[in-house]
Coordinates of C-alpha atoms in Angstrom, one line a residue:
Chain A
K1 CA 111.4 21.0 30.8
A2 CA 113.3 22.7 33.8
G3 CA 116.6 22.2 33.6
V4 CA 118.9 21.3 36.3
T5 CA 119.0 23.4 39.6
Q6 CA 121.7 24.2 41.5
T7 CA 121.5 27.2 44.4
P8 CA 123.0 29.4 45.8
R9 CA 124.5 30.7 42.1
Y10 CA 127.1 32.5 44.9
L11 CA 128.4 32.0 48.2
I12 CA 131.5 33.7 50.6
K13 CA 132.2 31.6 53.2
T14 CA 135.0 32.0 55.2
R15 CA 137.9 29.4 56.2
G16 CA 136.0 27.1 59.3
Q17 CA 133.5 27.3 58.2
Q18 CA 130.8 24.3 56.9
V19 CA 128.7 25.2 53.4
T20 CA 125.5 23.2 52.1
L21 CA 124.7 23.3 48.2
S22 CA 121.3 21.9 46.4
C23 CA 121.0 20.4 43.7
S24 CA 116.9 19.7 41.8
P25 CA 118.1 17.3 38.4
I26 CA 116.5 17.0 35.7
S27 CA 112.5 15.5 36.2
G28 CA 113.1 12.1 36.2
H29 CA 116.6 11.6 35.9
R30 CA 117.6 9.6 39.0
S31 CA 121.8 10.2 38.4
V32 CA 123.2 12.9 40.1
S33 CA 127.2 13.9 39.7
W34 CA 129.3 16.7 41.5
Y35 CA 131.9 18.4 40.5
Q36 CA 134.5 21.1 41.0
Q37 CA 135.5 23.2 38.5
T38 CA 139.1 25.3 39.0
P39 CA 141.5 27.2 36.8
G40 CA 143.9 24.8 37.7
Q41 CA 142.6 21.9 37.7
G42 CA 139.9 22.0 35.5
L43 CA 136.7 19.2 36.4
Q44 CA 137.7 17.2 38.8
F45 CA 134.7 14.3 39.8
L46 CA 133.3 14.6 43.2
F47 CA 131.2 11.4 43.7
E48 CA 127.7 10.4 41.4
Y49 CA 124.6 9.4 43.2
F50 CA 121.9 6.6 42.0
S51 CA 118.8 5.9 43.9
E52 CA 119.9 7.4 47.6
T53 CA 123.0 5.4 47.3
Q54 CA 126.8 6.7 46.4
R55 CA 127.7 4.8 43.5
N56 CA 131.6 6.6 42.9
K57 CA 133.3 8.5 44.9
G58 CA 136.5 10.8 43.9
N59 CA 139.8 11.6 45.0
F60 CA 138.8 14.2 47.7
P61 CA 139.0 14.3 51.5
G62 CA 136.2 13.1 53.9
R63 CA 135.2 17.1 54.2
F64 CA 133.6 16.6 51.0
S65 CA 130.3 14.6 51.8
G66 CA 126.9 14.2 49.7
R67 CA 123.9 12.9 49.8
Q68 CA 120.5 12.5 47.5
F69 CA 116.9 11.9 48.1
S70 CA 113.9 10.0 47.6
N71 CA 113.2 12.4 44.6
S72 CA 116.7 12.6 43.5
R73 CA 117.6 16.2 44.8
S74 CA 120.9 16.3 46.3
E75 CA 123.1 17.8 48.8
M76 CA 126.8 18.4 48.8
N77 CA 128.7 19.4 51.7
V78 CA 131.8 20.8 52.8
S79 CA 133.3 20.9 56.3
T80 CA 136.2 22.7 58.0
L81 CA 136.6 25.2 54.4
E82 CA 139.9 26.0 53.1
L83 CA 141.0 28.7 50.5
G84 CA 141.9 25.9 48.4
D85 CA 138.0 25.0 48.4
S86 CA 137.3 27.8 46.4
A87 CA 135.7 27.3 43.1
L88 CA 132.4 27.1 40.8
Y89 CA 131.0 23.8 41.7
L90 CA 129.2 21.9 39.6
C91 CA 125.8 19.3 39.6
A92 CA 124.9 17.0 36.6
S93 CA 122.2 15.2 35.9
S94 CA 121.5 12.2 33.6
L95 CA 118.6 9.9 33.1
V96 CA 119.9 5.8 34.3
G97 CA 124.0 7.4 34.7
A98 CA 126.7 8.7 33.9
E99 CA 128.0 5.5 31.5
N100 CA 125.0 5.4 29.5
S101 CA 123.5 8.7 29.2
P102 CA 125.0 11.9 28.7
L103 CA 124.9 14.2 31.8
H104 CA 123.5 17.3 32.2
F105 CA 124.5 20.3 34.2
G106 CA 123.5 22.9 36.3
N107 CA 125.1 26.4 36.2
G108 CA 127.5 25.9 39.0
T109 CA 127.8 26.9 42.4
R110 CA 130.3 30.1 43.3
L111 CA 131.9 29.0 46.3
T112 CA 134.7 32.2 47.7
V113 CA 136.3 31.4 50.6
T114 CA 138.3 33.9 52.0
Chain B
A1 CA 142.5 5.0 36.8
Q2 CA 141.6 6.6 32.6
S3 CA 142.5 9.9 32.2
V4 CA 142.0 12.0 29.5
S5 CA 144.7 14.8 27.6
Q6 CA 143.9 17.8 25.4
H7 CA 146.7 18.7 24.0
N8 CA 145.8 22.8 23.0
H9 CA 145.5 24.8 25.5
H10 CA 144.5 27.6 23.9
V11 CA 143.9 27.9 19.9
I12 CA 142.7 31.5 17.6
L13 CA 141.2 30.7 14.3
S14 CA 140.1 33.6 12.2
E15 CA 136.3 32.6 10.9
A16 CA 135.8 30.4 8.2
A17 CA 139.2 28.3 9.2
S18 CA 138.8 24.7 10.0
L19 CA 139.1 23.4 13.5
E20 CA 140.3 20.2 15.1
L21 CA 140.6 19.5 18.9
G22 CA 142.8 16.6 20.1
C23 CA 141.7 14.5 22.5
N24 CA 143.6 11.4 23.7
Y25 CA 142.5 9.0 26.6
S26 CA 144.1 5.7 28.6
Y27 CA 142.3 2.6 29.1
G28 CA 142.7 -0.1 27.4
G29 CA 138.8 -1.0 27.6
T30 CA 136.0 -0.8 26.6
V31 CA 135.0 3.2 26.4
N32 CA 132.2 6.1 26.0
L33 CA 133.2 9.7 25.5
F34 CA 132.0 12.7 25.2
W35 CA 132.8 16.2 23.8
Y36 CA 130.7 19.3 25.8
V37 CA 131.3 23.1 25.1
Q38 CA 130.7 25.9 27.7
Y39 CA 129.6 29.4 26.0
P40 CA 131.2 32.4 27.6
G41 CA 128.8 32.4 31.0
Q42 CA 126.6 29.4 30.1
H43 CA 126.5 26.2 31.8
L44 CA 128.3 23.0 29.9
Q45 CA 126.0 21.0 27.8
L46 CA 126.6 18.1 25.6
L47 CA 128.4 18.3 22.0
L48 CA 128.6 15.2 20.6
K49 CA 128.4 12.1 22.4
Y50 CA 130.2 8.0 21.1
F51 CA 128.8 5.0 22.9
S52 CA 128.8 2.1 20.1
G53 CA 128.6 1.8 16.1
D54 CA 130.2 4.3 13.5
P55 CA 133.3 5.8 14.8
L56 CA 132.7 8.9 12.8
V57 CA 129.6 10.9 15.3
K58 CA 128.5 14.0 14.2
G59 CA 127.0 16.7 17.1
I60 CA 125.3 19.9 17.1
K61 CA 126.2 22.9 15.0
G62 CA 128.2 21.0 12.4
F63 CA 130.8 19.1 15.2
E64 CA 131.9 16.1 14.3
A65 CA 134.6 13.6 15.8
E66 CA 135.8 10.6 15.5
F67 CA 136.6 7.8 17.2
I68 CA 140.3 6.0 16.4
K69 CA 140.2 2.9 18.6
S70 CA 143.9 2.1 18.1
K71 CA 145.2 5.8 18.8
F72 CA 143.4 5.7 21.5
S73 CA 142.0 9.4 20.5
F74 CA 139.2 10.6 19.7
N75 CA 139.3 14.4 18.0
L76 CA 136.7 17.0 17.4
R77 CA 136.6 18.8 13.9
K78 CA 134.6 21.2 12.0
P79 CA 135.0 22.1 8.6
S80 CA 134.3 26.3 9.0
V81 CA 134.6 27.5 12.3
Q82 CA 132.0 30.6 12.8
W83 CA 132.7 33.5 15.7
S84 CA 130.2 31.8 17.8
D85 CA 132.2 29.2 18.4
T86 CA 133.9 30.8 21.2
A87 CA 134.1 28.7 23.6
E88 CA 135.6 26.0 26.3
Y89 CA 135.4 22.8 24.9
F90 CA 136.0 19.4 26.8
C91 CA 136.8 15.5 25.9
A92 CA 135.6 13.5 28.6
V93 CA 135.6 8.8 29.0
I94 CA 134.2 7.4 30.9
T95 CA 134.9 3.2 30.9
N96 CA 133.1 0.5 31.0
A97 CA 135.4 -0.4 34.7
G98 CA 133.6 2.7 35.9
N99 CA 130.6 5.0 36.4
M100 CA 133.2 8.0 36.8
L101 CA 133.5 10.3 34.1
T102 CA 137.2 12.0 33.4
F103 CA 137.0 15.3 31.2
G104 CA 140.5 16.9 30.0
G105 CA 142.0 20.2 31.0
G106 CA 140.1 22.0 28.2
T107 CA 140.4 23.8 25.5
R108 CA 140.2 27.1 24.9
L109 CA 139.1 28.7 21.2
M110 CA 138.7 32.5 20.4
V111 CA 137.0 32.7 17.1
K112 CA 138.1 36.3 15.5
P113 CA 135.5 37.2 13.2

């Protein structure tokens, strides 16, 4: 069974631009969560989607948004990029949601904002 | 909101030494608890989990953790570490009040051969 796939693996953007990251969950998994990982802040929850609905949202500004499609694939968008958005963005999928089934993580997308 | 604390940020051990990594959380209700591990250059993966039942849970690669509800703790242990255990370890908690998995700051373990 294929794991969680995130594309692209690396991105370099400049301040003010926007970016879209993609995540394909494990087949059959209906929940997709997004995390931002930085050396200073660790792993911070961005949002979780389940059956195309956002179930939870972390403490991030509205520039961070996401969506989930009917095939459970998910995208995350960051608009008006800031230098502080440079991070590893991790996607994780689970069968029915993080509260009942463990998360399976992808390798992440490393975003660098210059 | 819940929070998770991992008190040891960096741990250096020699092979065959015993390991205990601390994890404490703040939430008074029902919790599910996890330890994840991130080996160098690899993605995060589940080490073990506690949902209910026996508070002593065993995971992969000889790791175990004990849930002590009165202490709000879920410490990770391994009797004898190997060089291949060098990694970053994350404790995580999810409560019955929400669906947000909260991670601790992580502990970097280096095992010297």
